[in-house]
CSV table of C-alpha atoms and ligand atoms in Angstrom, one decimal:
chain,number,residue,atom,x,y,z
A,284,MET,CA,0.1,0.0,0.1
A,285,ALA,CA,1.0,3.7,-0.7
A,286,SER,CA,1.8,5.7,2.2
A,287,HIS,CA,-0.4,8.7,2.4
A,288,TRP,CA,1.1,11.8,1.0
A,289,GLU,CA,0.9,13.6,4.7
A,290,ASP,CA,2.6,10.6,6.3
A,291,PHE,CA,5.8,11.1,3.8
A,292,TYR,CA,6.4,14.5,4.6
A,293,ALA,CA,5.9,13.8,8.8
A,294,THR,CA,8.6,11.1,8.4
A,295,HIS,CA,10.9,12.4,5.9
A,296,LEU,CA,13.0,15.7,6.9
A,297,PRO,CA,13.2,18.3,4.4
A,298,PRO,CA,16.7,18.6,2.8
A,299,PRO,CA,19.5,20.6,4.2
A,300,ASP,CA,19.1,23.5,1.3
A,301,PHE,CA,15.3,23.5,1.6
A,302,GLU,CA,14.8,26.8,3.3
A,303,ASP,CA,17.1,28.8,1.1
A,304,ASN,CA,15.3,27.0,-1.9
A,305,ARG,CA,12.2,28.0,-0.7
A,306,SER,CA,13.2,31.7,-0.3
A,307,ILE,CA,14.7,31.9,-4.0
A,308,LEU,CA,11.3,30.3,-5.1
A,309,LYS,CA,9.3,32.6,-3.2
A,310,GLU,CA,11.5,35.9,-4.4
A,311,PHE,CA,11.2,35.1,-8.2
A,312,CYS,CA,7.3,34.1,-8.0
A,313,GLU,CA,6.8,37.4,-6.6
A,314,ARG,CA,9.1,39.4,-9.0
A,315,HIS,CA,7.4,37.9,-11.9
A,316,LYS,CA,3.9,37.9,-10.3
A,317,LYS,CA,4.2,41.8,-10.7
A,318,ILE,CA,5.1,41.5,-14.4
A,319,GLY,CA,2.1,39.5,-15.3
A,320,GLN,CA,3.4,36.5,-17.1
A,321,ARG,CA,2.9,33.0,-17.7
A,322,ILE,CA,4.7,31.0,-15.6
A,323,VAL,CA,5.2,27.4,-16.0
A,324,LEU,CA,6.8,24.7,-13.6
A,325,ILE,CA,8.9,22.2,-15.3
A,326,THR,CA,10.1,18.9,-13.2
A,327,SER,CA,12.9,17.0,-14.8
A,328,GLY,CA,14.8,14.0,-14.5
A,329,GLY,CA,14.5,11.1,-12.3
A,330,THR,CA,14.5,10.8,-8.5
A,331,THR,CA,17.1,8.5,-6.7
A,332,VAL,CA,15.9,6.4,-3.7
A,333,PRO,CA,18.8,5.9,-1.3
A,334,LEU,CA,19.4,2.3,0.3
A,335,GLU,CA,21.4,3.8,2.9
A,336,HIS,CA,21.5,7.3,5.2
A,337,ASN,CA,24.8,7.8,4.3
A,338,THR,CA,24.2,7.1,0.9
A,339,VAL,CA,26.8,5.0,-1.0
A,340,ARG,CA,24.1,2.9,-2.9
A,341,PHE,CA,20.9,4.0,-4.5
A,342,VAL,CA,18.1,2.9,-6.9
A,343,ASP,CA,18.0,5.4,-10.1
A,344,ASN,CA,16.1,5.5,-13.3
A,345,PHE,CA,16.5,5.9,-17.0
A,346,SER,CA,15.6,9.5,-17.4
A,347,ALA,CA,18.4,11.9,-18.7
A,348,GLY,CA,16.0,14.9,-18.4
A,349,THR,CA,15.9,15.7,-22.4
A,350,ARG,CA,12.2,16.3,-22.2
A,351,GLY,CA,12.4,18.9,-19.8
A,352,ALA,CA,15.5,20.5,-20.7
A,353,ALA,CA,14.3,20.8,-24.3
A,354,SER,CA,10.8,21.9,-23.4
A,355,ALA,CA,12.1,24.8,-21.0
A,356,GLU,CA,13.6,26.5,-24.1
A,357,TYR,CA,10.4,26.6,-26.2
A,358,PHE,CA,8.6,27.6,-23.0
A,359,LEU,CA,10.9,30.6,-22.9
A,360,GLU,CA,10.9,31.1,-26.8
A,361,HIS,CA,6.9,31.4,-26.2
A,362,GLY,CA,7.3,34.3,-23.9
A,363,TYR,CA,6.7,32.0,-20.2
A,364,THR,CA,9.1,32.6,-17.0
A,365,VAL,CA,9.9,29.2,-16.1
A,366,ILE,CA,11.0,27.2,-13.0
A,367,PHE,CA,13.4,24.3,-13.9
A,368,MET,CA,13.1,21.9,-11.2
A,369,HIS,CA,15.8,19.1,-12.8
A,370,ARG,CA,17.6,16.4,-11.1
A,371,LEU,CA,21.3,17.6,-10.5
A,372,LYS,CA,23.7,16.6,-13.3
A,373,SER,CA,20.6,16.0,-15.8
A,374,LEU,CA,20.5,17.9,-18.9
A,375,GLU,CA,19.7,21.5,-18.5
A,376,PRO,CA,18.6,23.9,-21.4
A,377,PHE,CA,21.0,25.3,-23.6
A,378,THR,CA,23.9,23.5,-22.1
A,379,ARG,CA,22.3,20.3,-23.3
A,380,HIS,CA,23.5,21.1,-26.7
A,381,PHE,CA,27.1,21.0,-25.7
A,382,ASN,CA,26.8,17.7,-23.8
A,383,GLY,CA,30.0,15.7,-23.7
A,384,GLN,CA,32.9,16.3,-25.8
A,385,LYS,CA,31.0,18.9,-28.0
A,386,LEU,CA,32.0,22.1,-26.7
A,387,MET,CA,35.9,21.4,-26.5
A,388,ASP,CA,35.6,20.2,-30.5
A,389,MET,CA,34.1,23.3,-31.1
A,390,LEU,CA,36.9,25.4,-29.8
A,391,GLU,CA,40.4,26.2,-31.0
A,392,LEU,CA,43.3,26.9,-28.7
A,393,ASP,CA,46.3,29.0,-29.3
A,394,GLU,CA,49.1,28.7,-26.7
A,395,ARG,CA,51.1,31.7,-26.5
A,396,GLY,CA,52.0,31.7,-22.9
A,397,PRO,CA,50.6,34.8,-21.0
A,398,ASN,CA,48.8,35.6,-24.6
A,399,THR,CA,46.8,32.1,-25.0
A,400,SER,CA,43.5,32.5,-26.6
A,401,ILE,CA,40.6,30.3,-27.0
A,402,THR,CA,38.4,31.0,-30.2
A,403,VAL,CA,35.4,29.3,-31.7
A,404,LYS,CA,36.3,27.2,-34.7
A,405,PRO,CA,34.7,29.5,-38.0
A,406,ASP,CA,32.6,26.2,-38.7
A,407,SER,CA,31.0,26.4,-35.1
A,408,VAL,CA,29.8,29.8,-34.9
A,409,ASP,CA,26.5,29.1,-36.9
A,410,VAL,CA,25.9,25.8,-34.2
A,411,LEU,CA,27.2,28.1,-31.0
A,412,ALA,CA,25.7,31.7,-31.9
A,413,PRO,CA,22.3,31.0,-32.0
A,414,VAL,CA,21.9,29.1,-28.6
A,415,LEU,CA,24.2,31.3,-26.8
A,416,ALA,CA,22.1,34.1,-27.6
A,417,ARG,CA,19.0,32.7,-26.5
A,418,TYR,CA,21.1,31.5,-23.5
A,419,LYS,CA,22.1,35.5,-22.3
A,420,HIS,CA,18.8,36.6,-23.6
A,421,ALA,CA,17.3,34.4,-20.5
A,422,GLN,CA,19.8,35.2,-18.1
A,423,GLU,CA,19.3,38.8,-18.8
A,424,CYS,CA,15.6,38.9,-18.5
A,425,GLY,CA,16.3,36.8,-14.9
A,426,ARG,CA,13.2,34.6,-16.7
A,427,ILE,CA,14.5,31.1,-15.9
A,428,LEU,CA,15.2,29.6,-12.4
A,429,TYR,CA,17.0,26.5,-11.7
A,430,ILE,CA,16.2,24.5,-8.8
A,431,ASN,CA,17.6,21.0,-8.4
A,432,PHE,CA,16.7,18.0,-6.5
A,433,THR,CA,18.6,14.6,-6.2
A,434,THR,CA,16.3,11.8,-4.1
A,435,ILE,CA,12.7,11.4,-3.9
A,436,SER,CA,12.4,13.1,-0.7
A,437,ASP,CA,14.0,16.3,-2.1
A,438,TYR,CA,11.6,16.3,-4.7
A,439,PHE,CA,8.9,15.8,-2.7
A,440,TRP,CA,9.6,19.1,-0.4
A,441,LEU,CA,10.6,21.2,-3.5
A,442,LEU,CA,7.2,20.4,-5.6
A,443,ARG,CA,5.0,21.5,-2.9
A,444,ALA,CA,7.1,24.5,-1.9
A,445,ALA,CA,6.8,25.6,-5.6
A,446,CYS,CA,3.2,24.8,-5.7
A,447,GLU,CA,2.8,27.1,-2.8
A,448,CYS,CA,4.4,30.2,-4.8
A,449,LEU,CA,2.5,29.3,-7.9
A,450,ALA,CA,-1.0,29.1,-6.5
A,451,THR,CA,-1.0,33.0,-6.6
A,452,PHE,CA,-0.8,32.5,-10.5
A,453,GLU,CA,-4.3,30.8,-10.4
A,454,SER,CA,-4.8,29.7,-14.2
A,455,SER,CA,-1.6,31.6,-15.5
A,456,ALA,CA,0.4,29.0,-14.2
A,457,LEU,CA,1.3,25.7,-16.0
A,458,LEU,CA,2.9,22.5,-14.4
A,459,TYR,CA,4.4,20.5,-17.0
A,460,LEU,CA,5.4,17.4,-15.1
A,461,ALA,CA,7.9,15.5,-17.0
A,462,ALA,CA,10.0,14.1,-14.1
A,463,ALA,CA,10.4,10.2,-14.0
A,464,VAL,CA,9.6,10.0,-10.0
A,465,SER,CA,10.5,6.9,-8.6
A,466,ASP,CA,7.5,4.6,-7.6
A,467,PHE,CA,9.1,2.9,-4.7
A,468,TYR,CA,11.1,3.7,-2.1
A,469,VAL,CA,12.8,2.5,1.2
A,470,PRO,CA,10.8,4.7,4.1
A,471,SER,CA,13.6,6.9,6.4
A,472,ASN,CA,12.8,4.9,9.6
A,473,GLU,CA,13.7,1.4,7.6
A,474,MET,CA,16.8,2.5,5.9
A,475,PRO,CA,20.1,2.0,7.9
A,476,THR,CA,22.3,4.6,8.7
A,477,HIS,CA,25.3,3.2,7.4
A,478,LYS,CA,26.4,1.5,4.2
A,479,ILE,CA,25.1,-2.0,3.8
A,480,GLN,CA,27.7,-4.6,4.3
A,481,SER,CA,28.6,-7.1,1.7
A,482,GLY,CA,30.1,-9.7,4.3
A,483,SER,CA,26.0,-9.8,6.1
A,484,GLY,CA,24.7,-11.8,3.0
A,485,VAL,CA,22.2,-10.9,0.5
A,486,PRO,CA,20.4,-7.8,1.5
A,487,ASN,CA,16.5,-8.0,1.9
A,488,ILE,CA,15.6,-4.8,0.6
A,489,GLN,CA,11.8,-3.9,1.2
A,490,LEU,CA,10.5,-1.1,-1.0
A,491,GLN,CA,7.2,0.8,-0.4
A,492,LEU,CA,4.7,2.6,-2.9
A,493,VAL,CA,5.5,6.2,-3.3
A,494,PRO,CA,2.5,8.4,-2.6
A,495,LYS,CA,1.2,10.4,-5.8
A,496,LEU,CA,2.0,14.0,-5.7
A,497,LEU,CA,-0.7,14.2,-8.4
A,498,ALA,CA,-3.7,14.1,-6.3
A,499,PRO,CA,-2.8,17.1,-3.6
A,500,LEU,CA,-1.2,18.8,-6.1
A,501,VAL,CA,-4.3,19.2,-8.3
A,502,SER,CA,-6.8,19.1,-5.6
A,503,LEU,CA,-5.3,21.4,-3.0
A,504,TRP,CA,-2.2,22.7,-3.7
A,505,VAL,CA,-2.5,24.5,-7.4
A,506,PRO,CA,-6.5,24.0,-7.9
A,507,GLN,CA,-6.7,26.7,-10.4
A,508,ALA,CA,-3.8,25.9,-12.5
A,509,PHE,CA,-3.0,24.3,-15.4
A,510,VAL,CA,-1.7,20.8,-14.8
A,511,VAL,CA,0.1,18.6,-17.5
A,512,SER,CA,1.4,14.9,-16.2
A,513,PHE,CA,3.3,12.6,-18.3
A,514,LYS,CA,2.9,8.9,-18.3
A,515,LEU,CA,5.3,6.4,-19.6
A,516,GLU,CA,5.1,3.1,-20.5
A,517,THR,CA,6.9,0.4,-22.2
A,518,ASP,CA,3.7,-1.7,-23.5
A,519,GLU,CA,2.0,-0.1,-25.9
A,520,HIS,CA,-1.5,-1.4,-25.4
A,521,ILE,CA,-1.8,0.0,-21.7
A,522,LEU,CA,-0.6,3.6,-22.5
A,523,ILE,CA,-3.8,5.1,-23.5
A,524,PRO,CA,-5.9,3.4,-20.6
A,525,LYS,CA,-3.1,4.3,-17.8
A,526,ALA,CA,-3.2,7.6,-19.3
A,527,ARG,CA,-7.1,8.3,-19.4
A,528,SER,CA,-7.2,6.5,-16.0
A,529,ALA,CA,-4.8,9.1,-14.6
A,530,LEU,CA,-6.6,12.1,-15.9
A,531,ASN,CA,-9.9,10.7,-14.4
A,532,ASN,CA,-8.1,9.9,-10.9
A,533,TYR,CA,-7.1,13.2,-10.5
A,534,LYS,CA,-9.3,15.4,-12.6
A,535,HIS,CA,-6.8,17.3,-14.3
A,536,LYS,CA,-6.6,18.6,-18.1
A,537,LEU,CA,-4.0,16.8,-19.9
A,538,VAL,CA,-1.6,13.5,-19.5
A,539,ILE,CA,1.1,13.4,-22.2
A,540,GLY,CA,1.8,9.6,-23.0
A,541,ASN,CA,4.5,8.1,-24.8
A,542,ILE,CA,6.5,4.7,-24.7
A,543,LEU,CA,10.0,4.2,-23.7
A,544,GLN,CA,11.6,3.5,-27.3
A,545,THR,CA,9.9,6.1,-29.2
A,546,ARG,CA,9.5,9.1,-26.9
A,547,SER,CA,11.6,11.4,-28.9
A,548,SER,CA,9.6,11.1,-31.8
A,549,ARG,CA,5.8,10.2,-30.6
A,550,VAL,CA,3.4,11.1,-27.9
A,551,VAL,CA,-0.1,11.0,-27.6
A,552,PHE,CA,-2.0,13.9,-26.0
A,553,VAL,CA,-5.0,12.3,-23.9
A,554,THR,CA,-7.7,14.8,-22.9
A,555,PRO,CA,-11.2,14.5,-21.5
A,556,ASP,CA,-12.5,14.9,-25.0
A,557,ASN,CA,-10.4,13.1,-26.9
A,558,ASN,CA,-6.8,11.5,-27.7
A,559,TYR,CA,-4.1,13.1,-30.7
A,560,GLU,CA,-0.7,12.2,-31.7
A,561,VAL,CA,2.2,14.9,-31.9
A,562,VAL,CA,4.6,13.0,-34.0
A,563,LEU,CA,8.2,13.9,-35.5
A,564,THR,CA,8.8,12.6,-39.1
A,565,ARG,CA,12.5,10.9,-39.8
A,566,GLU,CA,12.8,13.9,-42.1
A,567,GLN,CA,12.2,16.4,-39.5
A,568,GLN,CA,14.5,14.7,-37.1
A,569,LEU,CA,17.1,14.9,-39.6
A,570,ASN,CA,16.6,18.4,-39.9
A,571,GLY,CA,17.3,18.7,-36.3
A,572,MET,CA,13.8,19.1,-35.4
A,573,GLU,CA,12.7,18.4,-31.5
A,574,ILE,CA,9.2,16.8,-30.8
A,575,GLU,CA,9.5,19.3,-27.7
A,576,ASP,CA,8.5,21.7,-30.1
A,577,GLY,CA,5.5,20.4,-31.1
A,578,ILE,CA,4.4,19.1,-27.7
A,579,VAL,CA,5.2,23.0,-26.0
A,580,SER,CA,3.0,24.2,-28.7
A,581,ASN,CA,0.3,22.5,-28.4
A,582,VAL,CA,0.2,22.5,-24.5
A,583,ILE,CA,0.6,26.3,-24.9
A,584,ILE,CA,-2.5,26.4,-26.9
A,585,SER,CA,-4.7,24.2,-24.5
A,586,HIS,CA,-3.2,26.2,-21.8
A,587,THR,CA,-4.5,29.6,-23.6
A,588,GLU,CA,-8.1,28.0,-23.7
A,589,PHE,CA,-8.2,27.0,-20.3
A,590,MET,CA,-7.1,30.6,-19.5
A,591,LYS,CA,-9.9,31.7,-21.4
A,592,ASN,CA,-12.5,29.6,-19.9
A,593,SER,CA,-11.1,30.0,-16.2
A,594,LYS,CA,-13.2,32.4,-14.0
A,595,TYR,CA,-9.6,33.0,-12.2
B,776,PMT,O1,14.1,12.6,-19.3
B,776,PMT,P1,13.9,11.8,-20.7
B,776,PMT,O2,14.8,11.0,-20.9
B,776,PMT,O3,13.6,13.0,-22.3
B,776,PMT,O4,12.6,11.3,-20.6
B,776,PMT,C1,11.0,11.5,-20.6
B,776,PMT,C2,10.5,10.9,-20.1
B,776,PMT,C3,10.1,9.4,-20.5
B,776,PMT,C4,10.3,10.6,-18.1
B,776,PMT,C5,8.6,12.0,-19.9
B,776,PMT,O5,8.2,12.2,-20.9
B,776,PMT,C6,7.7,11.2,-18.6
B,776,PMT,O6,6.9,10.5,-19.2
B,776,PMT,N1,7.1,11.3,-17.8
B,776,PMT,C7,6.7,10.6,-16.8
B,776,PMT,C8,7.1,9.2,-16.5
B,776,PMT,C9,5.8,8.6,-15.6
B,776,PMT,O7,5.7,7.4,-16.2
B,776,PMT,O8,5.5,9.3,-14.3
B,776,PMT,P2,4.6,8.5,-13.6
B,776,PMT,O9,3.4,7.3,-14.0
B,776,PMT,O10,5.1,7.6,-12.5
B,776,PMT,O11,3.8,9.7,-12.8
B,776,PMT,C10,2.9,10.3,-13.5
B,776,PMT,C11,3.0,11.7,-13.2
B,776,PMT,O12,2.9,12.0,-12.0
B,776,PMT,C12,4.4,12.1,-14.3
B,776,PMT,O13,3.7,13.5,-14.5
B,776,PMT,C13,5.1,12.5,-12.6
B,776,PMT,O14,6.0,13.6,-13.0
B,776,PMT,C14,3.9,13.1,-11.8
B,776,PMT,N2,4.4,12.2,-10.5
B,776,PMT,C15,4.7,10.7,-10.1
B,776,PMT,C16,4.8,10.0,-8.9
B,776,PMT,C17,4.8,11.0,-7.9
B,776,PMT,N3,5.2,10.4,-6.6
B,776,PMT,N4,4.5,12.7,-8.0
B,776,PMT,C18,4.4,12.8,-9.2
B,776,PMT,O15,4.0,14.3,-9.1
């Protein structure tokens, strides 16, 4: 059985930097509330489940944070203010384009002692310049806030704090929950303090179900906001039924379903009225287009419609 979400907070302490992050979120939201822009909270990347308090080992998942990081760039392009709540060391907007050795390969080093210089290779300028320009613009406008989590418990505390700040935006707030949140965890009071010893034999680790935060989020924390959740499956046959059942259970407005292997080329939008696909063709992929462009455009159309029909 899943523990109740309130029990989770009662039995898991906030992370050490929680109060700092809460103040940063509060200040950021208050500043942008005055400007009156639309705001999106994007969650991105996977959460870890520690197996020890002094954590040496943990359970993790596949999520790289591509969906969230790419989507953040498109929301910024459409004029949204963005809170990018992501797993530490997962992909981030802008820098994601130069992951691994890509950036190093774009640079030229001219070693001349104290006059050493670094320049961008001429054929890389066209690649680097537009991303750098968009990054600088977002930084100068102060329109993106980066907040990071690692464990499931960090995620719980930060998500609720972010929602508390977003509630005042009413229907102008959009929650875009792309994070792959752990479904199973070891409760704090059942976790050993120190590293599990291999000499003690095979550990018997009992995982429990993580409470779904969508329930309090939709009904209590941000009841006037436009909430978009994601659903990942590996079996095509259950994707739409599971997405629809999430919609029925939590009573929000949109679930975006995706299959693990095809998630960068096809998603299905499941709404209370219908289902429709957003697809990226092979040709579009080869031309450097990204499915998040289409996802974000469609989400914004629905958010706009939602705001029009909302009394808040
Ligand atoms: O990061 P990438 O590699 O680009 O991959 C993107 C993605 C596949 C992770 C993303 O597109 C996606 O599908 N994310 C949701 C994964 C999922 O199936 O989540 P879920 O069924 O466990 O949860 C449903 C929704 O509730 C999600 O929006 C989740 O963020 C949210 N949730 C889940 C559990 C929980 N305790 N609290 C939550 O808020």
